[in-house]
Short mmCIF file of C-alpha atoms in Angstrom, two decimals:
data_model
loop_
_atom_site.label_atom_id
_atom_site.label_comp_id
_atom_site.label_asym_id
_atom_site.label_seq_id
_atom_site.Cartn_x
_atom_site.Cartn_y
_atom_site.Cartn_z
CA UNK A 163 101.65 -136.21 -108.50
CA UNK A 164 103.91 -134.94 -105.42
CA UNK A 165 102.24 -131.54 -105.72
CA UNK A 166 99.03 -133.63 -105.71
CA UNK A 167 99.86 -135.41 -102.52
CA UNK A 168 100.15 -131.69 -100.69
CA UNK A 169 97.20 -130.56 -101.98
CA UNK A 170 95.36 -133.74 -100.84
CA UNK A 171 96.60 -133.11 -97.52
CA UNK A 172 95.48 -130.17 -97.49
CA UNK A 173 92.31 -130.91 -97.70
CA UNK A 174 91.84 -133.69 -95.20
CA UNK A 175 92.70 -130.62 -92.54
CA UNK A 176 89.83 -130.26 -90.10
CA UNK A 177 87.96 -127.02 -90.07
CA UNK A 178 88.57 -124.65 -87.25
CA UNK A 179 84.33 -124.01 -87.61
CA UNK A 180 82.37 -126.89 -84.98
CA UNK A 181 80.82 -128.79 -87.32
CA UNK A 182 77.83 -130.68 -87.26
CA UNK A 183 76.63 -134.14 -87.16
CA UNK A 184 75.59 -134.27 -90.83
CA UNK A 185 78.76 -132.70 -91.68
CA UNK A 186 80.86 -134.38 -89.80
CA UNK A 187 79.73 -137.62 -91.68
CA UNK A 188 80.39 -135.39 -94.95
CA UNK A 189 83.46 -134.67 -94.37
CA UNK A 190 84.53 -138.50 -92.74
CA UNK A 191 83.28 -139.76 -96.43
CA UNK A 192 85.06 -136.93 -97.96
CA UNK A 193 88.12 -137.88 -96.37
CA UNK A 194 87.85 -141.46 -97.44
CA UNK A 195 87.95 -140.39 -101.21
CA UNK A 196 90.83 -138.45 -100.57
CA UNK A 197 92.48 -141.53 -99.52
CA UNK A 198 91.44 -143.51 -102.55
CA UNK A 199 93.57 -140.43 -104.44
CA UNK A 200 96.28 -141.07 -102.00
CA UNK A 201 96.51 -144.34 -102.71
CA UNK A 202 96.75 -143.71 -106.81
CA UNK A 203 99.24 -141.25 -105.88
CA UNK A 204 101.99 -144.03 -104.02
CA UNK A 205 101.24 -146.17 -107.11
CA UNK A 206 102.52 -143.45 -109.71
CA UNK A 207 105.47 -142.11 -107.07
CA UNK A 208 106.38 -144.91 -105.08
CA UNK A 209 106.05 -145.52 -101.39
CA UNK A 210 109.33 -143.27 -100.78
CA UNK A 211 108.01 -140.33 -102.14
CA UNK A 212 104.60 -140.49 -100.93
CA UNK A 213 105.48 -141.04 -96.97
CA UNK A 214 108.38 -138.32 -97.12
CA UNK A 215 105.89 -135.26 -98.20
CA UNK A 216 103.66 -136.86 -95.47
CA UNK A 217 106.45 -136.88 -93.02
CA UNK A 218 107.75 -133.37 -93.69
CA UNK A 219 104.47 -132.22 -93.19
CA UNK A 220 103.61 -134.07 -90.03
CA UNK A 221 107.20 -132.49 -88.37
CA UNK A 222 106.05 -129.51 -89.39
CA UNK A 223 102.66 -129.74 -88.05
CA UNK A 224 103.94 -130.90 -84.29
CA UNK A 225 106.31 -127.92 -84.17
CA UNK A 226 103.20 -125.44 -83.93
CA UNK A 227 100.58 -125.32 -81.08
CA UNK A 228 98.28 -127.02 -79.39
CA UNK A 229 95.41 -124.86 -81.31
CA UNK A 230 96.96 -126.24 -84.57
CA UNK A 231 97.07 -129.46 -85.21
CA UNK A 232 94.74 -129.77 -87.49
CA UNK A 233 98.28 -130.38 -90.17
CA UNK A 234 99.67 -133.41 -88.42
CA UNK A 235 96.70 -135.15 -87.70
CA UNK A 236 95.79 -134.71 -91.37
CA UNK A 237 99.29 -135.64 -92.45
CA UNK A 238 98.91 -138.70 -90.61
CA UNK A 239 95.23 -139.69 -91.69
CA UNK A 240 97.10 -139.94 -95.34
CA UNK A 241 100.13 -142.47 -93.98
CA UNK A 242 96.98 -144.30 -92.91
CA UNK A 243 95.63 -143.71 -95.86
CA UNK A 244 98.65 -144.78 -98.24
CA UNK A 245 98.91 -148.02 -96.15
CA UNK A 246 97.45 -150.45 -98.66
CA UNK A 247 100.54 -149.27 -100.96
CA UNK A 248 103.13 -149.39 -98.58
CA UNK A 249 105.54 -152.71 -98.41
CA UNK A 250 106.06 -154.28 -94.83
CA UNK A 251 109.77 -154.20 -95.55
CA UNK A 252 109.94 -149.80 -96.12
CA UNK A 253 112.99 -149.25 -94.31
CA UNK A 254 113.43 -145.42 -94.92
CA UNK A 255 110.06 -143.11 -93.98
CA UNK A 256 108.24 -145.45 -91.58
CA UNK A 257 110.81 -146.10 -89.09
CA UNK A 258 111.21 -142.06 -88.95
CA UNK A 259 107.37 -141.83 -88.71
CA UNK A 260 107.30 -144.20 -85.92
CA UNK A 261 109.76 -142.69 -84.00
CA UNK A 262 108.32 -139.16 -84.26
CA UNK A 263 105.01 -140.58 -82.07
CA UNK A 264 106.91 -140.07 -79.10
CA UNK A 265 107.27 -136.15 -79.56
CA UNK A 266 103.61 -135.62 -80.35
CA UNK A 267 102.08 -132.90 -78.08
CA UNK A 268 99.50 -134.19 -75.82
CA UNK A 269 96.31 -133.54 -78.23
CA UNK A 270 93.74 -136.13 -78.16
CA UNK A 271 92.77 -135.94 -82.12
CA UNK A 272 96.96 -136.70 -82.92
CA UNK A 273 97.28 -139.66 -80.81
CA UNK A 274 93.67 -140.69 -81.96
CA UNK A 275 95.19 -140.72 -85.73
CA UNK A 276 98.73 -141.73 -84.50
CA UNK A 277 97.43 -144.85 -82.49
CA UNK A 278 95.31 -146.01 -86.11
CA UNK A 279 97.99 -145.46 -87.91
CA UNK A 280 99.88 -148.21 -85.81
CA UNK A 281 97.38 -150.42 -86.20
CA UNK A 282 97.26 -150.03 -90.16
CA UNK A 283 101.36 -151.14 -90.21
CA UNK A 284 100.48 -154.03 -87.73
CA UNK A 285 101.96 -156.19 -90.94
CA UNK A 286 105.04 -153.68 -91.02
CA UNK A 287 105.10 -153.92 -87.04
CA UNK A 288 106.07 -157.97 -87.81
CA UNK A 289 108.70 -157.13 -90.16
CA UNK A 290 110.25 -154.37 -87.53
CA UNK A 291 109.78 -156.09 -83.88
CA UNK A 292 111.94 -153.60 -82.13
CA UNK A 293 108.71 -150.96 -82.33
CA UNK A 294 106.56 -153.57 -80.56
CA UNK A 295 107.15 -152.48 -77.23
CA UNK A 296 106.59 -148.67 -77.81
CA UNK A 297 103.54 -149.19 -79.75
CA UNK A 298 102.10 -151.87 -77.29
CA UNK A 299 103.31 -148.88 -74.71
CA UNK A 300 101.63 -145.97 -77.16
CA UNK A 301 98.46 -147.97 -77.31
CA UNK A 302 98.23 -148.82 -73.97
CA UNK A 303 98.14 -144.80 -73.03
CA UNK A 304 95.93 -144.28 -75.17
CA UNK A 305 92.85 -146.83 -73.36
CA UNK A 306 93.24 -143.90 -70.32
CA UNK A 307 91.57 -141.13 -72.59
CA UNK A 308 87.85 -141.79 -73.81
CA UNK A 309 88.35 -139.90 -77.04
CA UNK A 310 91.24 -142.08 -78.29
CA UNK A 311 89.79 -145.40 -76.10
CA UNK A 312 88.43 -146.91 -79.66
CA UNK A 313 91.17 -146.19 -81.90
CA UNK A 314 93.45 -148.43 -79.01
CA UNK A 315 91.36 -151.32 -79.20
CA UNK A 316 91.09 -151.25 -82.90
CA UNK A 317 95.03 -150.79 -82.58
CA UNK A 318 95.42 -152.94 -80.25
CA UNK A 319 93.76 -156.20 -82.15
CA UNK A 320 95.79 -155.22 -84.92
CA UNK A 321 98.93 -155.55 -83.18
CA UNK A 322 97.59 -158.56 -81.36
CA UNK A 323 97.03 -160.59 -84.64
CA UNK A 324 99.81 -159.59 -86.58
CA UNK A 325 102.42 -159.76 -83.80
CA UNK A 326 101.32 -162.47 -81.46
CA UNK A 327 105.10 -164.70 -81.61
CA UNK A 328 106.39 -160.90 -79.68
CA UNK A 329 103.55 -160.74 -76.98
CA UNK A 330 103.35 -164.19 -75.81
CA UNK A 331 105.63 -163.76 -73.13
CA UNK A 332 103.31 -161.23 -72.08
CA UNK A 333 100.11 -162.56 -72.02
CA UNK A 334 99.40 -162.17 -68.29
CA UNK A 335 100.51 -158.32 -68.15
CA UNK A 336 98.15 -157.97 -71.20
CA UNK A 337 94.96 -159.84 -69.73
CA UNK A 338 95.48 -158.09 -66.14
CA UNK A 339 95.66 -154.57 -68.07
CA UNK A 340 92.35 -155.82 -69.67
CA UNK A 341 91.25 -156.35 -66.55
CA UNK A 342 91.70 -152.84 -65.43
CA UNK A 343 90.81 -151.13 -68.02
CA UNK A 344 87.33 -152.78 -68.09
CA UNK A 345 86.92 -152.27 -64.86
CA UNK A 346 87.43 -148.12 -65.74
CA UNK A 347 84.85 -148.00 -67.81
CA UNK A 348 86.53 -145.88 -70.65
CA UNK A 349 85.50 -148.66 -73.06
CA UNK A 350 82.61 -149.15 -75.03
CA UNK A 351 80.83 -152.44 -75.59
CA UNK A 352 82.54 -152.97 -78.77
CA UNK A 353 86.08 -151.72 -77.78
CA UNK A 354 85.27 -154.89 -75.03
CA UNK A 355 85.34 -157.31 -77.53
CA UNK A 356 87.54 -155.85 -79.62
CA UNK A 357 89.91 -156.37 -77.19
CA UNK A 358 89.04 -160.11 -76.43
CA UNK A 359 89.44 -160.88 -79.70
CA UNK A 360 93.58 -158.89 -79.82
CA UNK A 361 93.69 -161.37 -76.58
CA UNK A 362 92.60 -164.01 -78.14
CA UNK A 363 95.16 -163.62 -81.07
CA UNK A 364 98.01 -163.62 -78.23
CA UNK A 365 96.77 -166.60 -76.38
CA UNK A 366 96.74 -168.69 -79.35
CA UNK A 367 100.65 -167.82 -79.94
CA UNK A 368 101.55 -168.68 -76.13
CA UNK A 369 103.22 -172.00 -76.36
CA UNK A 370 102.23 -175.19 -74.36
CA UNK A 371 102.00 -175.60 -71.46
CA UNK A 372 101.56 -172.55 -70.78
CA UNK A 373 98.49 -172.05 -73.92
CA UNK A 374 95.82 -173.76 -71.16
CA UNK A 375 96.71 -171.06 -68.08
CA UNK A 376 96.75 -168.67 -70.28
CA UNK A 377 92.88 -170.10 -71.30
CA UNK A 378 91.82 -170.29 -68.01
CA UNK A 379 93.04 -167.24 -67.05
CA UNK A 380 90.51 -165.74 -69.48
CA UNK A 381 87.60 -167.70 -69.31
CA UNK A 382 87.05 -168.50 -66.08
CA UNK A 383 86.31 -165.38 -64.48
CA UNK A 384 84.00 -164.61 -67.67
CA UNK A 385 82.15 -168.04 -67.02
CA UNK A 386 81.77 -167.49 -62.81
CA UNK A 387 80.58 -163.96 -63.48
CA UNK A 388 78.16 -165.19 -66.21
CA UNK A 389 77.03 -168.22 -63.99
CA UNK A 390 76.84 -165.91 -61.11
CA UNK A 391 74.33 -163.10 -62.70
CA UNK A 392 72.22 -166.14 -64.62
CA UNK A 393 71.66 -168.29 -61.01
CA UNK A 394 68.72 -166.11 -59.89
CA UNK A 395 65.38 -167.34 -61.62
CA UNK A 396 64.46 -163.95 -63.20
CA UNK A 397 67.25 -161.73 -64.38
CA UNK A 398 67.25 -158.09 -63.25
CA UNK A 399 66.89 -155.49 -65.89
CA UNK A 400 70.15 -153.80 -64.55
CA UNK A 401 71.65 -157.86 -64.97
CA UNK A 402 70.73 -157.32 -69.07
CA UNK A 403 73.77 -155.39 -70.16
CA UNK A 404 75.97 -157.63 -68.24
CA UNK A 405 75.03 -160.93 -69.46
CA UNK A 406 74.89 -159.88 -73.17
CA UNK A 407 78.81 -158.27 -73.03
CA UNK A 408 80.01 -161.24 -71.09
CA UNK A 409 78.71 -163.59 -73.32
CA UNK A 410 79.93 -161.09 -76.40
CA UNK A 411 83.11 -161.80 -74.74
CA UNK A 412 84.00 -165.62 -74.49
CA UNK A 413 82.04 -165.82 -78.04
CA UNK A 414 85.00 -163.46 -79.19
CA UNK A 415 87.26 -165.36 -77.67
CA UNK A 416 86.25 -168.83 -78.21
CA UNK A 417 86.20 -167.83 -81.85
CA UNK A 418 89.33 -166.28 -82.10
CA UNK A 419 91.31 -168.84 -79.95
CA UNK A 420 93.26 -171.66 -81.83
CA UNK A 421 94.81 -174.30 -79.96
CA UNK A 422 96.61 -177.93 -80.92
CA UNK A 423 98.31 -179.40 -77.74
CA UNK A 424 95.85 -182.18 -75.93
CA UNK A 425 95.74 -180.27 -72.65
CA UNK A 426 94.70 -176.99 -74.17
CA UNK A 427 92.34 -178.82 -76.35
CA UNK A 428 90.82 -180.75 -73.21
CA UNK A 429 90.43 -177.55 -71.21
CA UNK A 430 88.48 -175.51 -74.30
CA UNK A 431 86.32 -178.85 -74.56
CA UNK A 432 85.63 -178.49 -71.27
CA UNK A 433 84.67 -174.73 -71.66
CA UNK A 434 82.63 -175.04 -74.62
CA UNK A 435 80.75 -178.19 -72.25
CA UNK A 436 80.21 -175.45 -69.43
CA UNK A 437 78.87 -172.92 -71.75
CA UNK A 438 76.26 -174.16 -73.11
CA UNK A 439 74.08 -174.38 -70.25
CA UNK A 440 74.94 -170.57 -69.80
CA UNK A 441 73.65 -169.80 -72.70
CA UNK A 442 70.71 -171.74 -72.66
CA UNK A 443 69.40 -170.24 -69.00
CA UNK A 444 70.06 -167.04 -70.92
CA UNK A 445 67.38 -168.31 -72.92
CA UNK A 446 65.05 -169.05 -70.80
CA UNK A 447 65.27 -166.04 -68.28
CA UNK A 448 64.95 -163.33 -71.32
CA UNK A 449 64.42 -164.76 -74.24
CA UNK A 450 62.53 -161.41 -75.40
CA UNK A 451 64.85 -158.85 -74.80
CA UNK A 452 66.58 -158.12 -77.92
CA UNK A 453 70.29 -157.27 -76.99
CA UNK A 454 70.40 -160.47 -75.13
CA UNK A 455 68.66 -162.45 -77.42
CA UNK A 456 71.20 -161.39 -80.15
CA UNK A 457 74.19 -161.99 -78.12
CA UNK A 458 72.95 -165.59 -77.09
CA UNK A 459 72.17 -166.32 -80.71
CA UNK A 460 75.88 -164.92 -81.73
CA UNK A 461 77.33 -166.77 -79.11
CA UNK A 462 75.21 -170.57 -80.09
CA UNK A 463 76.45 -169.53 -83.55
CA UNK A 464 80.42 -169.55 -82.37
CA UNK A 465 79.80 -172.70 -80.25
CA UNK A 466 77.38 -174.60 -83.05
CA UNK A 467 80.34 -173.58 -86.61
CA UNK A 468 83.35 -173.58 -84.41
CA UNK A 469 82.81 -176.26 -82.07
CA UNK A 470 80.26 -178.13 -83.40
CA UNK A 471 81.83 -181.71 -82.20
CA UNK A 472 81.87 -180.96 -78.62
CA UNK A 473 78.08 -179.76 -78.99
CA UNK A 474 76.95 -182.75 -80.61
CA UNK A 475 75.51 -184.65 -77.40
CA UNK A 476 72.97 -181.65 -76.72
CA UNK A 477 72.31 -180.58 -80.02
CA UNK A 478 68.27 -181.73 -79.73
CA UNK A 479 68.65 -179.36 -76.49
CA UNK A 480 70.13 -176.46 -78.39
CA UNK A 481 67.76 -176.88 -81.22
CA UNK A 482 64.75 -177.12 -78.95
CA UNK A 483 65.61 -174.04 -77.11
CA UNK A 484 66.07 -172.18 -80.00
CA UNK A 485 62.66 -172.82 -81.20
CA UNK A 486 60.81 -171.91 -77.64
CA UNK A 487 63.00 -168.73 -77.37
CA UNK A 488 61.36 -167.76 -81.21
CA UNK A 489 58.13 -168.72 -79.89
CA UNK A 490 58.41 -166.89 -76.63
CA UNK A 491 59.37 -163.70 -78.58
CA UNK A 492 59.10 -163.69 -82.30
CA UNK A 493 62.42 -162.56 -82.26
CA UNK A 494 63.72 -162.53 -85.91
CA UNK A 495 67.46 -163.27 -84.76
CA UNK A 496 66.09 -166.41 -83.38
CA UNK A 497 65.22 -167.10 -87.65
CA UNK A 498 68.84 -166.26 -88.59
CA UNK A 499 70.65 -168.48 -85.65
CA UNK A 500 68.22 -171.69 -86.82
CA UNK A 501 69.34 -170.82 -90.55
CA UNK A 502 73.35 -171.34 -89.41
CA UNK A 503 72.48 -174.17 -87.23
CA UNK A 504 71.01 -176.25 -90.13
CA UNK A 505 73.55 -175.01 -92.72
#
């Protein structure tokens, strides 16, 4: 089963050929069955064994060129890979893994597999809180390169969730590089609220008092730019995009937030109050168009499960608008949102 493990390797190697789109998706499912073999393989071995032939193979990989490393990123696809069988508390590969991030040449497809592979030992991460800071570092990098942009805020979340108690000290360094990294552009829709959410995670771990700035922080700029695009009667096309990732992003939030003390609890009352009307002039400016529509509906949903006693006084009003926004546009999301509202 050792030998197995190198020749599984082996395999995941990309080819030197461009590939296509169809085989590109080949070869991504491909590589997931690999990992399913990987995975059989720790179970007969043992984590030890497994993660040293990985290791030897990703120091050898990073001592070639630029032009080939095709071996380490492959290497480290299979410590991602193995991570279902690995215990939080492996004291004798990862740390050695972890440390050799910092020597990686500067190739976009190795810190693309180096930055998931942090955010598959997020659990590990907890156990070892001296690698926090690098990794939070490592990740952070990684947001300033499109090509590696998604793996950091998949990372990134991870980290987030599973390491919250370390970053609360640093929530405000965290939501003003959110901040700027939005403001770049280098992130997708997605990455967006994939980020919210890791922010989210951290919020919920500040303690009180602090847990309501660190709210406020987050929400109200959301809420005074959503207010602020929904105030003119019609909404611009070019507003569309806007609206639907801003409300994509307090849903995230609001869903992923969890907070006890009173004041905290009064302020995200008060938020949830405030953002209903947003939602519902949402409603009524473009009920038709199908990306807002669907955010709208996703963000009722968060406000209706998660928050449904602070909604209570305007339910009629929710329920009503739901129903003219179907009728204005047939809209089938419009169906699914009325289905969670009753249930």
């Amino acid at each position: 089963f050792s030998a197995l493990i190198d020749v599984s390797i082996a395999h995941l190697k990309y080819p030197d050929e461009v590939m296509t789109a169809k085989e590109r998706d080949e070869f991504r499912e491909f590589r997931h069955g690999v990992g399913d073999v990987l995975k059989d393989c720790v179970r007969v071995v043992g984590q030890r064994v497994a993660l040293e032939r990985a290791y030897a193979l990703i120091e050898a990989g990073i001592g070639g060129t630029q032009q080939q490393w095709q071996g380490a990123e492959a290497a480290l696809f299979a410590v991602r890979a193995m991570g279902a069988e690995v215990s939080p508390n492996e004291d004798t590969v990862l740390p050695k893994v972890m440390d050799m991030l910092a020597r990686f040449p500067p190739h976009p497809k190795l810190r693309y597999a180096a930055t998931l592979v942090i955010g598959r030992y997020t659990e590990w991460t907890y156990e070892h809180p001296q690698y926090v800071a690098f990794q939070l570092s490592y990740i952070a990098e990684g947001f300033k390169e499109r090509e590696v942009a998604a793996a950091s805020a998949q990372a990134l979340k991870y980290l987030c969730q599973d390491c919250a108690r370390f970053l609360a000290d640093h929530w405000r360094d965290l939501l003003g590089f959110f901040g700027d990294v939005a403001a770049a552009g280098t992130l997708d829709d997605a990455d967006v609220i994939e980020v919210s959410v890791a922010l989210a995670h951290v919020i919920s771990a500040v303690p009180a008092p602090d847990t309501a700035a660190a709210i406020e922080a987050f929400c109200m700029p959301v809420g005074q730019e959503l207010g602020a695009l929904l105030q003119p009667a019609a909404l611009e096309p070019a507003a569309r995009r806007p609206v639907a990732l801003l409300l994509d992003r307090l849903g995230a939030f609001l869903r992923y937030v969890h907070v006890e003390d009173d004041k905290s609890v009064q302020l995200t009352t008060q938020i949830v109050s405030d953002a209903w009307p947003l939602a519902q002039a949402a409603l009524q400016r473009v009920a038709n168009d199908a990306k807002v529509s669907e955010s709208a509906a996703k963000f009722i949903r968060v406000l209706v499960e998660f928050y449904s006693g602070v909604l209570r006084p305007v339910m009629p009003q929710v329920i009503d608008s739901v129903v003219l926004a179907f009728q204005q546009s047939g809209l089938d999301v419009y169906l699914w949102l009325a289905r969670r509202i009753i249930s």
